[in-house]
Coordinates of C-alpha atoms and ligand atoms in Angstrom, one line a residue:
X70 CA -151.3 -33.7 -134.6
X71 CA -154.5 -33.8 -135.1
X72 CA -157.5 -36.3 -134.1
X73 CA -157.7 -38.2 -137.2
X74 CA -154.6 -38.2 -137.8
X75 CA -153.8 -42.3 -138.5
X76 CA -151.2 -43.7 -136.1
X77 CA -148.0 -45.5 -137.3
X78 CA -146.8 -48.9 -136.7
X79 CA -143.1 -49.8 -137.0
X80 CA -142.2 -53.3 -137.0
X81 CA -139.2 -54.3 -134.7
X82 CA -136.9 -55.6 -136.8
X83 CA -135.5 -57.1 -133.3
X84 CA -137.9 -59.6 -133.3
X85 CA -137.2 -60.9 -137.0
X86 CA -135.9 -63.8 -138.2
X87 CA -131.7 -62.8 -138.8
X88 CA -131.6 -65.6 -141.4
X89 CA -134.0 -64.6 -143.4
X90 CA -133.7 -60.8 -142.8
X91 CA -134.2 -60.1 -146.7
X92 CA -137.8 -61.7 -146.8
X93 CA -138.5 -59.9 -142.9
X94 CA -137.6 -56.5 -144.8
X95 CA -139.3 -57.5 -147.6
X96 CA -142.3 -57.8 -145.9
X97 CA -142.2 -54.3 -143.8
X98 CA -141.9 -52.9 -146.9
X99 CA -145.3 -54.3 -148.8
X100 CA -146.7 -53.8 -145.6
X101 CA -148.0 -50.3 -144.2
X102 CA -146.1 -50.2 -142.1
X103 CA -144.3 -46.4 -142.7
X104 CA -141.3 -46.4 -139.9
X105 CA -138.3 -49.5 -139.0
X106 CA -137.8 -49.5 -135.7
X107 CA -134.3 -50.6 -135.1
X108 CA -132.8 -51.6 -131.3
X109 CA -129.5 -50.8 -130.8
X110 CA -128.1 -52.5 -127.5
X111 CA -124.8 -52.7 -125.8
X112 CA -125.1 -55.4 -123.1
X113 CA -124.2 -52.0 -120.2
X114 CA -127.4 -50.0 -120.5
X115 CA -129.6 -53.2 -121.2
X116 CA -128.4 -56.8 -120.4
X117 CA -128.0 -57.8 -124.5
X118 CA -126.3 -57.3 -127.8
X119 CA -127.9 -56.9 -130.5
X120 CA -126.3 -55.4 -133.8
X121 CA -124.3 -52.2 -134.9
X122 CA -124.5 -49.4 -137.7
X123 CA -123.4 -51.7 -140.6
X124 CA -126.6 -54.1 -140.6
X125 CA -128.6 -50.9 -140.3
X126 CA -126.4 -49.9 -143.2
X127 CA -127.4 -52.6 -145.4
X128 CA -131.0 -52.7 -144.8
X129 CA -130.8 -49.2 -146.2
X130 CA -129.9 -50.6 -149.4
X131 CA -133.3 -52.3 -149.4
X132 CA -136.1 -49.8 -147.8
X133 CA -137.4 -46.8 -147.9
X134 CA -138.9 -46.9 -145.0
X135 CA -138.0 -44.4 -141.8
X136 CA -135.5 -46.1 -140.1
X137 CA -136.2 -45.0 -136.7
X138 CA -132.9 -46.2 -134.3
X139 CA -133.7 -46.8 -130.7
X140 CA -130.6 -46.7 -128.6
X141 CA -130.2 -48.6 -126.2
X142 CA -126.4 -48.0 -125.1
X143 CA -124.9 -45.9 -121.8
X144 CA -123.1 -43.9 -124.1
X145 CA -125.2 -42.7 -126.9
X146 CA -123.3 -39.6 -128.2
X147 CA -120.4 -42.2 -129.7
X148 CA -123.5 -43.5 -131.8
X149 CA -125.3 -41.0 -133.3
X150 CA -122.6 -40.3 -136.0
X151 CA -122.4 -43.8 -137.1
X152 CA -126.4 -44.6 -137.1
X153 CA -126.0 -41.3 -139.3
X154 CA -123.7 -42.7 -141.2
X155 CA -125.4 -45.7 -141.5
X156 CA -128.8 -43.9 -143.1
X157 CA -131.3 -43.8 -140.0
X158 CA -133.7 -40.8 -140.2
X159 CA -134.4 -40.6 -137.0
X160 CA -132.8 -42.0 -133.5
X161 CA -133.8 -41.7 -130.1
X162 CA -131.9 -42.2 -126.8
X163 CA -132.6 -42.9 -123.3
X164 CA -133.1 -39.9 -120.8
X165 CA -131.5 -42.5 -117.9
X166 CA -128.2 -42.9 -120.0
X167 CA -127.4 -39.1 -119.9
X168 CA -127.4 -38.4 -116.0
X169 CA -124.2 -39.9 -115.3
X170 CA -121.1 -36.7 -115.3
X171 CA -119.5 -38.8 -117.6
X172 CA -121.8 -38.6 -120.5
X173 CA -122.6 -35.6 -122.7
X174 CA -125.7 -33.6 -121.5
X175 CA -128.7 -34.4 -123.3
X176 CA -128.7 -31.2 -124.7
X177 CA -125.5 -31.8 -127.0
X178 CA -127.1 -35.3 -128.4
X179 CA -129.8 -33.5 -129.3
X180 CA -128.5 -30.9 -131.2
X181 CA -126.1 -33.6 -132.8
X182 CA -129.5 -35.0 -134.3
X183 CA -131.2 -32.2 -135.4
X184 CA -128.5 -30.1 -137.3
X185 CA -127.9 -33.8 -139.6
X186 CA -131.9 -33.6 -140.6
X187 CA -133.1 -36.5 -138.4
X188 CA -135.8 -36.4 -135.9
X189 CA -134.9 -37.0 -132.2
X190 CA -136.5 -39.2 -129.8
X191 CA -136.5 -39.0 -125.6
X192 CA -137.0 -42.6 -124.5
X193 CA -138.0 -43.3 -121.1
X194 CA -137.6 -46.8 -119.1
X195 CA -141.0 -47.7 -117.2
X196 CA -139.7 -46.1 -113.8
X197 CA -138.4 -43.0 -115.4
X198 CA -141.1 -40.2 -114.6
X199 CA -141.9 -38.5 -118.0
X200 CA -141.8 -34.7 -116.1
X201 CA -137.7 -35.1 -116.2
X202 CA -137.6 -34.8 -120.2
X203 CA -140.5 -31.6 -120.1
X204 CA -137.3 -29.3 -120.3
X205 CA -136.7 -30.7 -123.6
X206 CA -139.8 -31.0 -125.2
X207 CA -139.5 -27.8 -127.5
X208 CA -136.5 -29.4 -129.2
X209 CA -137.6 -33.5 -129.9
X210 CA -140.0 -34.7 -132.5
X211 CA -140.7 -37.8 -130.2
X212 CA -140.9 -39.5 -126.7
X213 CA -140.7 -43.1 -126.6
X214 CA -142.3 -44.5 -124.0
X215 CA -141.1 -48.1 -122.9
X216 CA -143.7 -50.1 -121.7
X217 CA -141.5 -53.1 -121.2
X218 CA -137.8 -53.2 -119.8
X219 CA -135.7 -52.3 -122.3
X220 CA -133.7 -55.3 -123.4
X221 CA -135.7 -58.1 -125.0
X222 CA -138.4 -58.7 -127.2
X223 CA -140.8 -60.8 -127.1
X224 CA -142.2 -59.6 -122.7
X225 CA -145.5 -58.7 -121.7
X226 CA -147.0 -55.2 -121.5
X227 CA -146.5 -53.3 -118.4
X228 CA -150.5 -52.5 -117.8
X229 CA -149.5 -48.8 -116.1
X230 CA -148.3 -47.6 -119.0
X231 CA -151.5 -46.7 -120.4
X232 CA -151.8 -44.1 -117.8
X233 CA -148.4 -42.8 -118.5
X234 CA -148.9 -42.6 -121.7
X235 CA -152.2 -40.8 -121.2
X236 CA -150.5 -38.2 -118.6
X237 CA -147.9 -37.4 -121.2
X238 CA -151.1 -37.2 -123.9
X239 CA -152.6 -34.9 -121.9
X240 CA -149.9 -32.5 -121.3
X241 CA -149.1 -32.3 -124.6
X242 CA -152.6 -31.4 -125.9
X243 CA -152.7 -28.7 -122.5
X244 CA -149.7 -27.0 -123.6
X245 CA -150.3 -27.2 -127.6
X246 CA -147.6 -29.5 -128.7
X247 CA -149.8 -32.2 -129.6
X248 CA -148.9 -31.2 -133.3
X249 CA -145.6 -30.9 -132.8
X250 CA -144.7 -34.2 -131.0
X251 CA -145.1 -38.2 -131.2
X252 CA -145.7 -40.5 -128.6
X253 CA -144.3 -43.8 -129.7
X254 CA -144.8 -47.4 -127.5
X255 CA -142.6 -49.4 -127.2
X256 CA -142.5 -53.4 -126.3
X257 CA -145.0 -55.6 -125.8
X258 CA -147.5 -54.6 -128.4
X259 CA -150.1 -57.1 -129.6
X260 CA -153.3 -57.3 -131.4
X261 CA -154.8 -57.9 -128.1
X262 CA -154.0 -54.5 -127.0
X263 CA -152.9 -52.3 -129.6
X264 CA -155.8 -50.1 -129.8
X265 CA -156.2 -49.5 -125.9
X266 CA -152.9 -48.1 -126.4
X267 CA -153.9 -45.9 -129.8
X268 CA -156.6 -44.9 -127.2
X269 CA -154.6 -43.3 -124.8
X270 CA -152.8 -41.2 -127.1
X271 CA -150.0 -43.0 -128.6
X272 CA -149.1 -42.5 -132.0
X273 CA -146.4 -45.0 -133.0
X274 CA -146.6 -48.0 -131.9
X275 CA -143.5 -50.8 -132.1
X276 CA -144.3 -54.7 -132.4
X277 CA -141.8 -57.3 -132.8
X278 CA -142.6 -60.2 -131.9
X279 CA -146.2 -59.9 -132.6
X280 CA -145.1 -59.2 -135.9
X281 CA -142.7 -61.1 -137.1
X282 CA -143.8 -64.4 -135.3
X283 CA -147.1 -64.2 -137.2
X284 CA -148.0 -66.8 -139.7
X285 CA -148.8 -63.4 -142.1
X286 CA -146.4 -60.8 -140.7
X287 CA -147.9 -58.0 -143.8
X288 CA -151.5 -58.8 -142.4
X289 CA -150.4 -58.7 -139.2
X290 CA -149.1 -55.2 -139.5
X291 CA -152.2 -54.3 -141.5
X292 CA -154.7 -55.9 -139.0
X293 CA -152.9 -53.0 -136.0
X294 CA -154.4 -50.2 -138.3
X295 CA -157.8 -51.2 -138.1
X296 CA -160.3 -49.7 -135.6
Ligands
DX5_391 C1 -137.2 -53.8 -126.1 C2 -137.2 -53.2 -127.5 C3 -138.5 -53.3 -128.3 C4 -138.8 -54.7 -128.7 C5 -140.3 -54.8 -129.0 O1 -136.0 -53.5 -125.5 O2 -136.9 -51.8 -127.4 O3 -138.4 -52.5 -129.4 O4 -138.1 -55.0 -129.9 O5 -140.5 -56.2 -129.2 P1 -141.9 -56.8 -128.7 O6 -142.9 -56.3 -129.6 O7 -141.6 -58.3 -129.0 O8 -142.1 -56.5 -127.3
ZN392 ZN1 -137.1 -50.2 -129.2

């Protein structure tokens, strides 16, 4: 990617309102924001619930925006095909849910992604070192990078992250895959300190709460692309 290259905010559609999820979408899509960041959770890997392939399903019925699926579940190969399914274009799974010998190798979820035409994410909890996922860096389009525990919206961001996400910038760039690979945040992003994380190299950046508990949530999204 290059230097000028604009970064990307996509809303959480965790943090929105479910009973008015049609005016929530509504206003993602008039906003600029270019990417849906949808959290899929199964109450093992992360202590919640939150909701399956068919509300992703009908949300696709009303954007075009890239619906990024974040999965949050211990066993994410038995979700890819029905986020697939369901019309995400890209997903991402945690590193940490593939290490027991009961789970597919990340390897197989990977290709699983790629040969439908989606991009694949690596995510990585807060303690999880980013040099375990170097090995698969030549086949993802993006690393997220949790900078709160995965679970809930709506927590603080964990300061250390900033150098994390710097140390994974920085590799990147040494090893020319800066162009080839995101680095998305994730949790706890604010107006406060959205552009301290732009700064240190991320490039999409996922707000919920922030968003969507905004008196304006369009101008809200707007206001995270300004310098
Ligand atoms: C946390 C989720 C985040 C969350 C972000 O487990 O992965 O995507 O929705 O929400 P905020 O911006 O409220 O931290
Ligand atoms: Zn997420």
């Amino acid at each position: 990617m290059s230097k000028n290259k604009k970064h990307i905010i996509a809303p959480s559609i965790l943090g929105a309102d479910f009973f008015n999820l049609k005016k929530e979408i509504n206003f993602c899509n008039k906003s600029n924001a270019k990417w849906l960041h949808l959290d899929i959770m199964d109450q093992q890997f992360v202590p919640n619930l939150s909701f399956g392939p068919s509300v992703v399903q009908d949300l696709r019925g009303h954007s075009d925006l890239f619906f990024d699926v974040h999965l949050m579940v211990s066993n994410p190969f038995d979700m890819i095909q029905p986020f697939i399914d369901a019309g995400a274009n890209g997903i991402s799974f945690h590193i940490e849910a593939t290490e027991s010998r009961f789970t597919f190798p990340p390897k197989i979820l990977i290709n699983t992604i790629k040969k439908n035409n989606l991009k694949c994410g690596l995510a990585l909890k807060p303690k999880t070192p980013f040099s375990i996922i170097k090995k698969y860096l030549e086949y993802i389009d993006y690393i997220v990078v949790m900078s709160v525990e995965p679970g809930f919206g709506g927590q603080s961001f964990i300061p250390s992250t900033l150098d994390k996400i710097a140390e994974i910038n920085n590799y990147l760039v040494q090893n020319s895959l800066k162009e080839d690979i995101l680095i998305q945040v994730d949790g706890g992003i604010k107006l406060q300190n959205y552009q301290s994380v732009i700064q240190s190299g991320a490039d999409i950046l996922v707000a919920g709460s922030q968003v969507f508990q905004s008196e304006n949530p369009i101008e809200t999204i707007n206001q995270m692309y300004s310098k």
